Amino acid sequence: MENRKKVIICGGTGFIGSHTSVELLSQGYQVVIADNLSNSERDILDRIETLSGHVPIFEEVDLTDEQACDRFFERHSNTSAVIHFAAFKAVGESVNKPLMYYKNNLQSTVNILRNMDRLSIPNFIFSSSATVYGDCEELPITEKSPILPASSPYGKTKQINESIIEDTFKAENNLAAAISLRYFNPIGGHLSGELGEVPIGPPNNLMPYITQTAIGVREQLSVFGNDYPTPDGTCIRDYIHVVDLAKAHLVALERLINKKNKSFYEIFNLGTGNGFSVMDVIKSFEKMAGQKLNYTFAPRRAGDQAATYADVTKAKNELGWVAELSIDEMTSSAWKWEQNYRRNLS
Ligand SMILES: NC(=O)c1ccc[n+]([C@@H]2O[C@H](COP(=O)([O-])OP(=O)(O)OC[C@H]3O[C@@H](n4cnc5c(N)ncnc54)[C@H](O)[C@@H]3O)[C@@H](O)[C@H]2O)c1
């Protein structure tokens, strides 16, 4: 009889969820993906299968739809854990459409947790974000750094979700333990070039903007601000390769399944612990792609902090996980994916 542990991945056809699905399937887990394809495409499933050698189960479900969510979970009640990536993530859009963000990002979590309790699915991993730290000036940012008011409704949904999760796992019920993973700046793609980020509309983040400019979809990249108090004047972020990030989910999952967690609710920063400036990323891209990028300096963008990077000691000590891939591997894999993706479109 098959003895593969079943894990539900909400938002599993998205950027980080698809890479995590590949890692889990490759390690022998049975993966059930629930996604409404609002920000991903169905053919990602074929790519996941090709890369992992295993077929994920897929169900098109809107996790904010209470009844559809209930029926989905009833079909998959014999599950060890849920990893929840499903959310809207565009910070700027969330400022203009706060209710859309509160509804999607909070309602989905409530529906998932309610079903987990109801069906005794014990373990939960949540995609949180460095945005929960708000305009934290303490560097590097540790898990104990203050949680300051988030600057966008998107950031607030991550803060509120963390509270919902902590309160729910603290209460007496059928749930065992949860982990929130606070990602810093995930970029890159699968090293094969077969999986990566596909932003719908103009990208909000640096890396897809760079690759789309290089391939000719965008005319020019604007670098917002070159007068920050950083060595080259551009903003510094803690970029992390999406494959490293995906592997951290596997480690967190096994910590929960093997009951190695030290508390019912744990939080880990996930980054490399190193800050790279916008210009560092552009230079790495130009070197790895062997071409010059068309960019210009533009005024600072409201709300951008000069520098943020993580203290990743807790993830290293507790999870035994460290990011291994370099900035050059981040930019080259993102470029490989962009070229591959556009080739398949034409
Ligand atoms: N990418 C980043 O820079 C970043 C940084 C920090 C945190 N995060 C968080 O990580 C998670 C994954 O991010 P990503 O970059 O892979 O995003 P993504 O948009 O590529 O993936 C999210 C997936 O969830 C699905 N989805 C959204 N709402 C849904 C709903 N109501 N029901 C079912 N499916 C739904 C989308 O179709 C998509 O496939 C998100 O929660 C995001 O907020 C991302």
mmCIF file of C-alpha atoms and ligand atoms in Angstrom:
data_model
loop_
_atom_site.group_PDB
_atom_site.id
_atom_site.type_symbol
_atom_site.label_atom_id
_atom_site.label_comp_id
_atom_site.label_asym_id
_atom_site.label_seq_id
_atom_site.Cartn_x
_atom_site.Cartn_y
_atom_site.Cartn_z
ATOM 1 C CA MET A 1 0.000 0.000 0.000
ATOM 2 C CA GLU A 2 1.201 3.495 -0.762
ATOM 3 C CA ASN A 3 2.679 5.223 2.260
ATOM 4 C CA ARG A 4 3.352 8.714 0.974
ATOM 5 C CA LYS A 5 2.433 11.507 3.352
ATOM 6 C CA LYS A 6 -0.128 13.844 1.850
ATOM 7 C CA VAL A 7 0.411 17.610 2.019
ATOM 8 C CA ILE A 8 -2.034 20.234 0.778
ATOM 9 C CA ILE A 9 -0.396 23.206 -0.923
ATOM 10 C CA CYS A 10 -2.736 26.189 -1.159
ATOM 11 C CA GLY A 11 -1.536 28.464 -3.950
ATOM 12 C CA GLY A 12 0.700 25.674 -5.247
ATOM 13 C CA THR A 13 0.755 26.759 -8.897
ATOM 14 C CA GLY A 14 2.134 30.194 -7.949
ATOM 15 C CA PHE A 15 5.766 31.295 -7.963
ATOM 16 C CA ILE A 16 6.931 29.984 -4.576
ATOM 17 C CA GLY A 17 4.267 27.267 -4.280
ATOM 18 C CA SER A 18 5.293 25.629 -7.576
ATOM 19 C CA HIS A 19 8.951 25.436 -6.537
ATOM 20 C CA THR A 20 7.915 24.028 -3.158
ATOM 21 C CA SER A 21 5.667 21.450 -4.846
ATOM 22 C CA VAL A 22 8.670 20.252 -6.874
ATOM 23 C CA GLU A 23 10.788 19.867 -3.717
ATOM 24 C CA LEU A 24 8.072 17.970 -1.819
ATOM 25 C CA LEU A 25 7.159 15.653 -4.700
ATOM 26 C CA SER A 26 10.865 14.939 -5.273
ATOM 27 C CA GLN A 27 11.140 13.881 -1.628
ATOM 28 C CA GLY A 28 8.253 11.420 -1.930
ATOM 29 C CA TYR A 29 5.379 13.492 -0.533
ATOM 30 C CA GLN A 30 1.981 13.305 -2.151
ATOM 31 C CA VAL A 31 1.052 16.862 -3.074
ATOM 32 C CA VAL A 32 -2.480 18.187 -3.424
ATOM 33 C CA ILE A 33 -2.595 21.682 -4.894
ATOM 34 C CA ALA A 34 -5.571 23.983 -4.333
ATOM 35 C CA ASP A 35 -5.408 27.122 -6.455
ATOM 36 C CA ASN A 36 -7.987 29.295 -8.208
ATOM 37 C CA LEU A 37 -5.446 30.252 -10.903
ATOM 38 C CA SER A 38 -6.034 33.949 -10.222
ATOM 39 C CA ASN A 39 -2.292 34.567 -10.540
ATOM 40 C CA SER A 40 -0.926 31.421 -12.156
ATOM 41 C CA GLU A 41 -1.467 29.152 -15.124
ATOM 42 C CA ARG A 42 -2.573 25.555 -15.348
ATOM 43 C CA ASP A 43 0.410 24.479 -17.463
ATOM 44 C CA ILE A 44 2.645 25.006 -14.424
ATOM 45 C CA LEU A 45 1.329 21.588 -13.349
ATOM 46 C CA ASP A 46 3.073 19.922 -16.310
ATOM 47 C CA ARG A 47 6.287 21.690 -15.397
ATOM 48 C CA ILE A 48 6.011 20.531 -11.787
ATOM 49 C CA GLU A 49 5.497 16.978 -13.018
ATOM 50 C CA THR A 50 8.435 17.114 -15.448
ATOM 51 C CA LEU A 51 10.821 18.487 -12.829
ATOM 52 C CA SER A 52 9.791 16.206 -9.975
ATOM 53 C CA GLY A 53 8.875 13.055 -11.890
ATOM 54 C CA HIS A 54 5.563 12.910 -9.993
ATOM 55 C CA VAL A 55 2.043 14.114 -10.710
ATOM 56 C CA PRO A 56 0.552 16.525 -8.188
ATOM 57 C CA ILE A 57 -3.191 16.282 -7.550
ATOM 58 C CA PHE A 58 -4.764 19.582 -8.603
ATOM 59 C CA GLU A 59 -8.106 21.110 -7.708
ATOM 60 C CA GLU A 60 -9.248 24.517 -8.910
ATOM 61 C CA VAL A 61 -10.683 26.006 -5.728
ATOM 62 C CA ASP A 62 -11.262 29.541 -4.522
ATOM 63 C CA LEU A 63 -10.239 29.266 -0.889
ATOM 64 C CA THR A 64 -12.395 32.252 0.050
ATOM 65 C CA ASP A 65 -15.459 30.269 -1.030
ATOM 66 C CA GLU A 66 -16.536 28.657 2.230
ATOM 67 C CA GLN A 67 -18.496 25.774 0.750
ATOM 68 C CA ALA A 68 -16.047 24.976 -2.024
ATOM 69 C CA CYS A 69 -13.251 25.041 0.540
ATOM 70 C CA ASP A 70 -15.181 22.692 2.864
ATOM 71 C CA ARG A 71 -15.820 20.219 0.066
ATOM 72 C CA PHE A 72 -12.184 20.335 -1.041
ATOM 73 C CA PHE A 73 -10.892 19.598 2.465
ATOM 74 C CA GLU A 74 -13.426 16.807 2.959
ATOM 75 C CA ARG A 75 -11.993 15.099 -0.120
ATOM 76 C CA HIS A 76 -8.481 15.335 1.365
ATOM 77 C CA SER A 77 -8.967 14.933 5.094
ATOM 78 C CA ASN A 78 -6.221 12.311 5.451
ATOM 79 C CA THR A 79 -3.537 14.981 5.187
ATOM 80 C CA SER A 80 -0.459 15.594 7.368
ATOM 81 C CA ALA A 81 -0.081 19.316 6.801
ATOM 82 C CA VAL A 82 -1.194 22.386 4.888
ATOM 83 C CA ILE A 83 1.214 24.927 3.394
ATOM 84 C CA HIS A 84 -0.628 28.165 2.666
ATOM 85 C CA PHE A 85 0.777 30.369 -0.118
ATOM 86 C CA ALA A 86 -2.547 31.548 -1.541
ATOM 87 C CA ALA A 87 -2.797 35.324 -1.327
ATOM 88 C CA PHE A 88 -2.750 38.504 -3.356
ATOM 89 C CA LYS A 89 0.684 40.077 -3.034
ATOM 90 C CA ALA A 90 0.918 43.406 -4.871
ATOM 91 C CA VAL A 91 1.658 46.032 -2.233
ATOM 92 C CA GLY A 92 0.635 49.015 -4.412
ATOM 93 C CA GLU A 93 -2.608 47.377 -5.551
ATOM 94 C CA SER A 94 -3.493 46.635 -1.927
ATOM 95 C CA VAL A 95 -3.401 50.366 -1.153
ATOM 96 C CA ASN A 96 -6.017 50.997 -3.852
ATOM 97 C CA LYS A 97 -8.078 47.852 -3.257
ATOM 98 C CA PRO A 98 -7.835 47.162 0.478
ATOM 99 C CA LEU A 99 -11.075 45.168 0.748
ATOM 100 C CA MET A 100 -10.041 42.875 -2.066
ATOM 101 C CA TYR A 101 -6.852 42.141 -0.119
ATOM 102 C CA TYR A 102 -8.477 41.766 3.296
ATOM 103 C CA LYS A 103 -11.099 39.440 1.867
ATOM 104 C CA ASN A 104 -8.762 37.223 -0.143
ATOM 105 C CA ASN A 105 -5.844 37.054 2.261
ATOM 106 C CA LEU A 106 -7.817 36.701 5.503
ATOM 107 C CA GLN A 107 -10.907 34.771 4.469
ATOM 108 C CA SER A 108 -8.776 32.067 2.841
ATOM 109 C CA THR A 109 -6.785 31.532 6.049
ATOM 110 C CA VAL A 110 -9.920 31.369 8.205
ATOM 111 C CA ASN A 111 -11.510 28.819 5.860
ATOM 112 C CA ILE A 112 -8.361 26.686 5.787
ATOM 113 C CA LEU A 113 -7.845 26.703 9.567
ATOM 114 C CA ARG A 114 -11.499 25.980 10.271
ATOM 115 C CA ASN A 115 -11.346 22.934 8.018
ATOM 116 C CA MET A 116 -8.051 21.756 9.467
ATOM 117 C CA ASP A 117 -9.572 21.834 12.959
ATOM 118 C CA ARG A 118 -12.801 20.205 11.812
ATOM 119 C CA LEU A 119 -10.957 17.364 10.043
ATOM 120 C CA SER A 120 -8.010 17.076 12.468
ATOM 121 C CA ILE A 121 -5.300 18.044 9.998
ATOM 122 C CA PRO A 122 -2.571 18.868 12.508
ATOM 123 C CA ASN A 123 0.188 21.001 10.934
ATOM 124 C CA PHE A 124 0.257 24.356 9.180
ATOM 125 C CA ILE A 125 2.925 26.458 7.451
ATOM 126 C CA PHE A 126 2.172 30.044 6.509
ATOM 127 C CA SER A 127 3.808 32.349 3.929
ATOM 128 C CA SER A 128 4.530 35.467 5.873
ATOM 129 C CA SER A 129 6.751 38.311 4.871
ATOM 130 C CA ALA A 130 9.381 40.759 6.047
ATOM 131 C CA THR A 131 6.664 43.395 5.524
ATOM 132 C CA VAL A 132 5.349 42.471 9.000
ATOM 133 C CA TYR A 133 8.273 44.414 10.480
ATOM 134 C CA GLY A 134 6.948 47.658 8.979
ATOM 135 C CA ASP A 135 9.584 50.401 8.768
ATOM 136 C CA CYS A 136 11.919 48.600 11.155
ATOM 137 C CA GLU A 137 15.204 50.454 11.401
ATOM 138 C CA GLU A 138 16.973 47.805 13.449
ATOM 139 C CA LEU A 139 19.411 45.876 11.247
ATOM 140 C CA PRO A 140 19.704 43.005 10.765
ATOM 141 C CA ILE A 141 16.058 42.203 11.471
ATOM 142 C CA THR A 142 15.583 39.352 13.944
ATOM 143 C CA GLU A 143 12.341 37.552 14.760
ATOM 144 C CA LYS A 144 12.308 39.584 17.973
ATOM 145 C CA SER A 145 12.496 42.933 16.172
ATOM 146 C CA PRO A 146 9.415 45.046 16.797
ATOM 147 C CA ILE A 147 6.344 44.587 14.618
ATOM 148 C CA LEU A 148 5.663 48.179 13.566
ATOM 149 C CA PRO A 149 2.541 49.324 11.724
ATOM 150 C CA ALA A 150 2.654 47.899 8.201
ATOM 151 C CA SER A 151 2.700 50.495 5.452
ATOM 152 C CA SER A 152 0.102 48.772 3.242
ATOM 153 C CA PRO A 153 -3.063 46.705 3.541
ATOM 154 C CA TYR A 154 -1.027 43.808 2.097
ATOM 155 C CA GLY A 155 1.446 44.046 4.990
ATOM 156 C CA LYS A 156 -1.435 44.311 7.435
ATOM 157 C CA THR A 157 -2.970 41.111 6.084
ATOM 158 C CA LYS A 158 0.292 39.331 6.907
ATOM 159 C CA GLN A 159 0.322 40.766 10.445
ATOM 160 C CA ILE A 160 -3.337 39.885 11.021
ATOM 161 C CA ASN A 161 -2.855 36.408 9.563
ATOM 162 C CA GLU A 162 -0.015 35.768 11.980
ATOM 163 C CA SER A 163 -2.287 36.751 14.892
ATOM 164 C CA ILE A 164 -5.120 34.574 13.577
ATOM 165 C CA ILE A 165 -2.748 31.613 13.347
ATOM 166 C CA GLU A 166 -1.211 32.126 16.786
ATOM 167 C CA ASP A 167 -4.617 32.538 18.475
ATOM 168 C CA THR A 168 -6.050 29.524 16.673
ATOM 169 C CA PHE A 169 -3.202 27.164 17.504
ATOM 170 C CA LYS A 170 -3.160 28.393 21.103
ATOM 171 C CA ALA A 171 -6.826 27.469 21.580
ATOM 172 C CA GLU A 172 -7.930 23.988 22.564
ATOM 173 C CA ASN A 173 -8.799 22.172 19.368
ATOM 174 C CA ASN A 174 -7.635 19.476 16.970
ATOM 175 C CA LEU A 175 -4.671 21.436 15.659
ATOM 176 C CA ALA A 176 -1.061 20.639 16.603
ATOM 177 C CA ALA A 177 1.431 23.293 15.492
ATOM 178 C CA ALA A 178 2.118 26.068 13.023
ATOM 179 C CA ILE A 179 5.141 27.820 11.559
ATOM 180 C CA SER A 180 5.151 31.242 9.925
ATOM 181 C CA LEU A 181 8.006 31.783 7.504
ATOM 182 C CA ARG A 182 8.842 35.450 6.983
ATOM 183 C CA TYR A 183 10.351 35.684 3.508
ATOM 184 C CA PHE A 184 12.598 38.575 2.625
ATOM 185 C CA ASN A 185 12.935 39.068 -1.173
ATOM 186 C CA PRO A 186 12.439 35.835 -3.122
ATOM 187 C CA ILE A 187 13.789 35.912 -6.697
ATOM 188 C CA GLY A 188 15.195 33.536 -9.317
ATOM 189 C CA GLY A 189 13.744 30.376 -10.742
ATOM 190 C CA HIS A 190 14.347 26.651 -10.979
ATOM 191 C CA LEU A 191 17.947 26.092 -12.134
ATOM 192 C CA SER A 192 16.633 24.158 -15.179
ATOM 193 C CA GLY A 193 14.927 27.317 -16.457
ATOM 194 C CA GLU A 194 11.606 25.419 -16.483
ATOM 195 C CA LEU A 195 9.911 27.252 -13.604
ATOM 196 C CA GLY A 196 9.899 30.853 -12.443
ATOM 197 C CA GLU A 197 7.872 33.958 -11.772
ATOM 198 C CA VAL A 198 5.151 35.075 -14.177
ATOM 199 C CA PRO A 199 3.851 38.442 -13.020
ATOM 200 C CA ILE A 200 0.464 39.402 -14.441
ATOM 201 C CA GLY A 201 0.730 42.995 -15.658
ATOM 202 C CA PRO A 202 3.736 45.237 -14.963
ATOM 203 C CA PRO A 203 5.935 43.640 -12.278
ATOM 204 C CA ASN A 204 6.102 45.267 -8.858
ATOM 205 C CA ASN A 205 9.425 43.721 -8.025
ATOM 206 C CA LEU A 206 12.919 44.379 -9.294
ATOM 207 C CA MET A 207 13.946 41.003 -10.737
ATOM 208 C CA PRO A 208 11.058 40.388 -13.165
ATOM 209 C CA TYR A 209 11.301 44.039 -14.196
ATOM 210 C CA ILE A 210 14.976 43.514 -15.032
ATOM 211 C CA THR A 211 14.378 40.354 -17.073
ATOM 212 C CA GLN A 212 11.337 41.806 -18.871
ATOM 213 C CA THR A 213 13.356 44.909 -19.773
ATOM 214 C CA ALA A 214 16.260 42.797 -21.009
ATOM 215 C CA ILE A 215 13.971 40.686 -23.205
ATOM 216 C CA GLY A 216 12.245 43.767 -24.621
ATOM 217 C CA VAL A 217 8.806 43.545 -22.988
ATOM 218 C CA ARG A 218 9.562 46.745 -21.010
ATOM 219 C CA GLU A 219 11.474 49.646 -22.470
ATOM 220 C CA GLN A 220 13.494 50.734 -19.478
ATOM 221 C CA LEU A 221 14.003 49.928 -15.817
ATOM 222 C CA SER A 222 13.651 52.828 -13.380
ATOM 223 C CA VAL A 223 15.910 52.594 -10.345
ATOM 224 C CA PHE A 224 14.018 54.511 -7.673
ATOM 225 C CA GLY A 225 16.510 56.608 -5.740
ATOM 226 C CA ASN A 226 20.310 56.711 -5.921
ATOM 227 C CA ASP A 227 20.742 59.032 -2.957
ATOM 228 C CA TYR A 228 19.993 56.626 -0.100
ATOM 229 C CA PRO A 229 22.553 56.339 2.693
ATOM 230 C CA THR A 230 23.930 53.068 1.254
ATOM 231 C CA PRO A 231 27.361 52.464 -0.345
ATOM 232 C CA ASP A 232 26.132 53.042 -3.921
ATOM 233 C CA GLY A 233 23.050 55.113 -3.039
ATOM 234 C CA THR A 234 20.486 52.481 -4.124
ATOM 235 C CA CYS A 235 18.210 50.478 -1.826
ATOM 236 C CA ILE A 236 19.486 47.317 -0.202
ATOM 237 C CA ARG A 237 17.384 44.174 0.158
ATOM 238 C CA ASP A 238 17.932 40.590 1.261
ATOM 239 C CA TYR A 239 17.325 38.637 -1.948
ATOM 240 C CA ILE A 240 16.812 34.906 -1.545
ATOM 241 C CA HIS A 241 16.752 32.261 -4.261
ATOM 242 C CA VAL A 242 13.281 30.726 -4.599
ATOM 243 C CA VAL A 243 14.747 27.196 -4.622
ATOM 244 C CA ASP A 244 16.453 27.825 -1.268
ATOM 245 C CA LEU A 245 13.134 29.158 -0.013
ATOM 246 C CA ALA A 246 11.267 26.092 -1.281
ATOM 247 C CA LYS A 247 13.751 23.827 0.529
ATOM 248 C CA ALA A 248 13.117 25.721 3.764
ATOM 249 C CA HIS A 249 9.443 24.701 3.514
ATOM 250 C CA LEU A 250 10.452 21.062 3.307
ATOM 251 C CA VAL A 251 12.611 21.431 6.418
ATOM 252 C CA ALA A 252 9.826 23.258 8.302
ATOM 253 C CA LEU A 253 7.328 20.580 7.238
ATOM 254 C CA GLU A 254 9.528 17.773 8.545
ATOM 255 C CA ARG A 255 10.067 19.655 11.805
ATOM 256 C CA LEU A 256 6.298 19.671 12.327
ATOM 257 C CA ILE A 257 5.623 16.133 11.124
ATOM 258 C CA ASN A 258 8.435 14.756 13.310
ATOM 259 C CA LYS A 259 7.265 16.921 16.240
ATOM 260 C CA LYS A 260 10.640 18.648 16.596
ATOM 261 C CA ASN A 261 8.997 22.057 17.065
ATOM 262 C CA LYS A 262 9.634 23.766 20.392
ATOM 263 C CA SER A 263 6.316 25.557 20.627
ATOM 264 C CA PHE A 264 2.837 25.363 19.112
ATOM 265 C CA TYR A 265 3.678 28.408 17.004
ATOM 266 C CA GLU A 266 7.104 29.298 15.640
ATOM 267 C CA ILE A 267 8.359 32.061 13.397
ATOM 268 C CA PHE A 268 11.461 32.079 11.195
ATOM 269 C CA ASN A 269 13.040 34.750 9.004
ATOM 270 C CA LEU A 270 14.085 33.398 5.629
ATOM 271 C CA GLY A 271 16.747 35.305 3.750
ATOM 272 C CA THR A 272 20.452 34.964 3.096
ATOM 273 C CA GLY A 273 21.334 37.459 5.800
ATOM 274 C CA ASN A 274 23.198 39.533 3.190
ATOM 275 C CA GLY A 275 22.000 42.764 1.690
ATOM 276 C CA PHE A 276 22.461 43.498 -2.009
ATOM 277 C CA SER A 277 21.759 46.878 -3.549
ATOM 278 C CA VAL A 278 19.665 47.434 -6.670
ATOM 279 C CA MET A 279 22.902 48.195 -8.515
ATOM 280 C CA ASP A 280 24.496 44.954 -7.240
ATOM 281 C CA VAL A 281 21.570 43.025 -8.732
ATOM 282 C CA ILE A 282 21.767 44.906 -12.038
ATOM 283 C CA LYS A 283 25.531 44.305 -12.271
ATOM 284 C CA SER A 284 25.105 40.617 -11.483
ATOM 285 C CA PHE A 285 22.385 40.370 -14.131
ATOM 286 C CA GLU A 286 24.517 42.117 -16.775
ATOM 287 C CA LYS A 287 27.429 39.781 -16.024
ATOM 288 C CA MET A 288 25.355 36.598 -16.085
ATOM 289 C CA ALA A 289 23.235 37.558 -19.125
ATOM 290 C CA GLY A 290 26.211 39.025 -20.982
ATOM 291 C CA GLN A 291 24.259 42.115 -21.952
ATOM 292 C CA LYS A 292 23.768 45.699 -20.829
ATOM 293 C CA LEU A 293 20.485 46.636 -19.232
ATOM 294 C CA ASN A 294 18.610 49.798 -20.177
ATOM 295 C CA TYR A 295 18.042 51.532 -16.847
ATOM 296 C CA THR A 296 17.744 55.052 -15.545
ATOM 297 C CA PHE A 297 17.710 56.648 -12.121
ATOM 298 C CA ALA A 298 14.362 58.019 -10.969
ATOM 299 C CA PRO A 299 13.307 59.825 -7.776
ATOM 300 C CA ARG A 300 12.791 57.797 -4.613
ATOM 301 C CA ARG A 301 9.493 55.917 -4.377
ATOM 302 C CA ALA A 302 7.266 56.696 -1.404
ATOM 303 C CA GLY A 303 7.448 54.067 1.313
ATOM 304 C CA ASP A 304 10.749 52.448 0.276
ATOM 305 C CA GLN A 305 13.230 51.855 3.094
ATOM 306 C CA ALA A 306 16.945 52.385 2.455
ATOM 307 C CA ALA A 307 17.953 48.930 3.634
ATOM 308 C CA THR A 308 16.442 45.748 5.033
ATOM 309 C CA TYR A 309 18.085 42.403 5.584
ATOM 310 C CA ALA A 310 17.473 39.467 7.862
ATOM 311 C CA ASP A 311 19.217 37.921 10.780
ATOM 312 C CA VAL A 312 18.900 34.250 9.829
ATOM 313 C CA THR A 313 20.555 32.740 12.912
ATOM 314 C CA LYS A 314 17.304 31.252 14.209
ATOM 315 C CA ALA A 315 16.593 29.378 10.947
ATOM 316 C CA LYS A 316 20.177 28.110 10.913
ATOM 317 C CA ASN A 317 20.192 26.954 14.540
ATOM 318 C CA GLU A 318 16.658 25.603 14.795
ATOM 319 C CA LEU A 319 15.864 24.390 11.286
ATOM 320 C CA GLY A 320 19.419 23.605 10.262
ATOM 321 C CA TRP A 321 18.667 25.512 7.072
ATOM 322 C CA VAL A 322 20.803 28.109 5.316
ATOM 323 C CA ALA A 323 20.388 29.641 1.884
ATOM 324 C CA GLU A 324 23.031 28.244 -0.451
ATOM 325 C CA LEU A 325 22.539 29.890 -3.827
ATOM 326 C CA SER A 326 24.375 33.110 -4.760
ATOM 327 C CA ILE A 327 23.147 36.364 -6.221
ATOM 328 C CA ASP A 328 24.601 35.302 -9.608
ATOM 329 C CA GLU A 329 22.561 32.084 -9.446
ATOM 330 C CA MET A 330 19.484 34.164 -8.641
ATOM 331 C CA THR A 331 19.895 36.506 -11.617
ATOM 332 C CA SER A 332 20.990 33.809 -14.084
ATOM 333 C CA SER A 333 18.110 31.458 -13.220
ATOM 334 C CA ALA A 334 15.598 34.312 -13.464
ATOM 335 C CA TRP A 335 17.002 35.156 -16.903
ATOM 336 C CA LYS A 336 16.970 31.544 -18.047
ATOM 337 C CA TRP A 337 13.302 31.295 -17.053
ATOM 338 C CA GLU A 338 12.346 34.580 -18.758
ATOM 339 C CA GLN A 339 13.921 33.438 -22.042
ATOM 340 C CA ASN A 340 12.359 29.992 -21.798
ATOM 341 C CA TYR A 341 8.914 31.394 -20.954
ATOM 342 C CA ARG A 342 8.924 33.920 -23.825
ATOM 343 C CA ARG A 343 10.161 31.263 -26.260
ATOM 344 C CA ASN A 344 7.184 29.085 -25.363
ATOM 345 C CA LEU A 345 4.771 32.005 -25.833
ATOM 346 C CA SER A 346 5.908 32.701 -29.377
HETATM 347 N N1 LIG B 1 6.971 36.756 -3.922
HETATM 348 C C1 LIG B 1 7.334 37.535 -2.931
HETATM 349 O O1 LIG B 1 8.124 38.466 -3.118
HETATM 350 C C2 LIG B 1 6.805 37.286 -1.540
HETATM 351 C C3 LIG B 1 7.457 37.870 -0.432
HETATM 352 C C4 LIG B 1 6.953 37.632 0.845
HETATM 353 C C5 LIG B 1 5.810 36.850 1.019
HETATM 354 N N2 LIG B 1 5.194 36.319 -0.075
HETATM 355 C C6 LIG B 1 3.995 35.520 0.125
HETATM 356 O O2 LIG B 1 4.223 34.216 -0.358
HETATM 357 C C7 LIG B 1 3.019 33.662 -0.886
HETATM 358 C C8 LIG B 1 3.275 33.158 -2.282
HETATM 359 O O3 LIG B 1 3.775 34.217 -3.076
HETATM 360 P P1 LIG B 1 4.067 34.025 -4.629
HETATM 361 O O4 LIG B 1 5.097 35.008 -4.983
HETATM 362 O O5 LIG B 1 4.263 32.600 -4.938
HETATM 363 O O6 LIG B 1 2.669 34.526 -5.202
HETATM 364 P P2 LIG B 1 1.842 34.006 -6.469
HETATM 365 O O7 LIG B 1 0.820 35.030 -6.767
HETATM 366 O O8 LIG B 1 2.771 33.590 -7.559
HETATM 367 O O9 LIG B 1 1.159 32.688 -5.875
HETATM 368 C C9 LIG B 1 -0.015 32.736 -5.109
HETATM 369 C C10 LIG B 1 -0.972 31.691 -5.672
HETATM 370 O O10 LIG B 1 -2.161 31.710 -4.885
HETATM 371 C C11 LIG B 1 -3.280 31.653 -5.751
HETATM 372 N N3 LIG B 1 -4.403 32.265 -5.055
HETATM 373 C C12 LIG B 1 -4.549 33.568 -4.661
HETATM 374 N N4 LIG B 1 -5.727 33.730 -4.033
HETATM 375 C C13 LIG B 1 -6.343 32.515 -4.021
HETATM 376 C C14 LIG B 1 -7.584 32.047 -3.528
HETATM 377 N N5 LIG B 1 -8.462 32.855 -2.939
HETATM 378 N N6 LIG B 1 -7.889 30.725 -3.683
HETATM 379 C C15 LIG B 1 -7.030 29.883 -4.295
HETATM 380 N N7 LIG B 1 -5.845 30.286 -4.787
HETATM 381 C C16 LIG B 1 -5.510 31.580 -4.645
HETATM 382 C C17 LIG B 1 -2.856 32.359 -7.030
HETATM 383 O O11 LIG B 1 -3.584 31.940 -8.169
HETATM 384 C C18 LIG B 1 -1.373 31.961 -7.110
HETATM 385 O O12 LIG B 1 -1.211 30.774 -7.883
HETATM 386 C C19 LIG B 1 1.982 34.764 -0.794
HETATM 387 O O13 LIG B 1 1.231 34.564 0.382
HETATM 388 C C20 LIG B 1 2.810 36.016 -0.683
HETATM 389 O O14 LIG B 1 2.132 37.035 0.000
HETATM 390 C C21 LIG B 1 5.671 36.506 -1.325
#
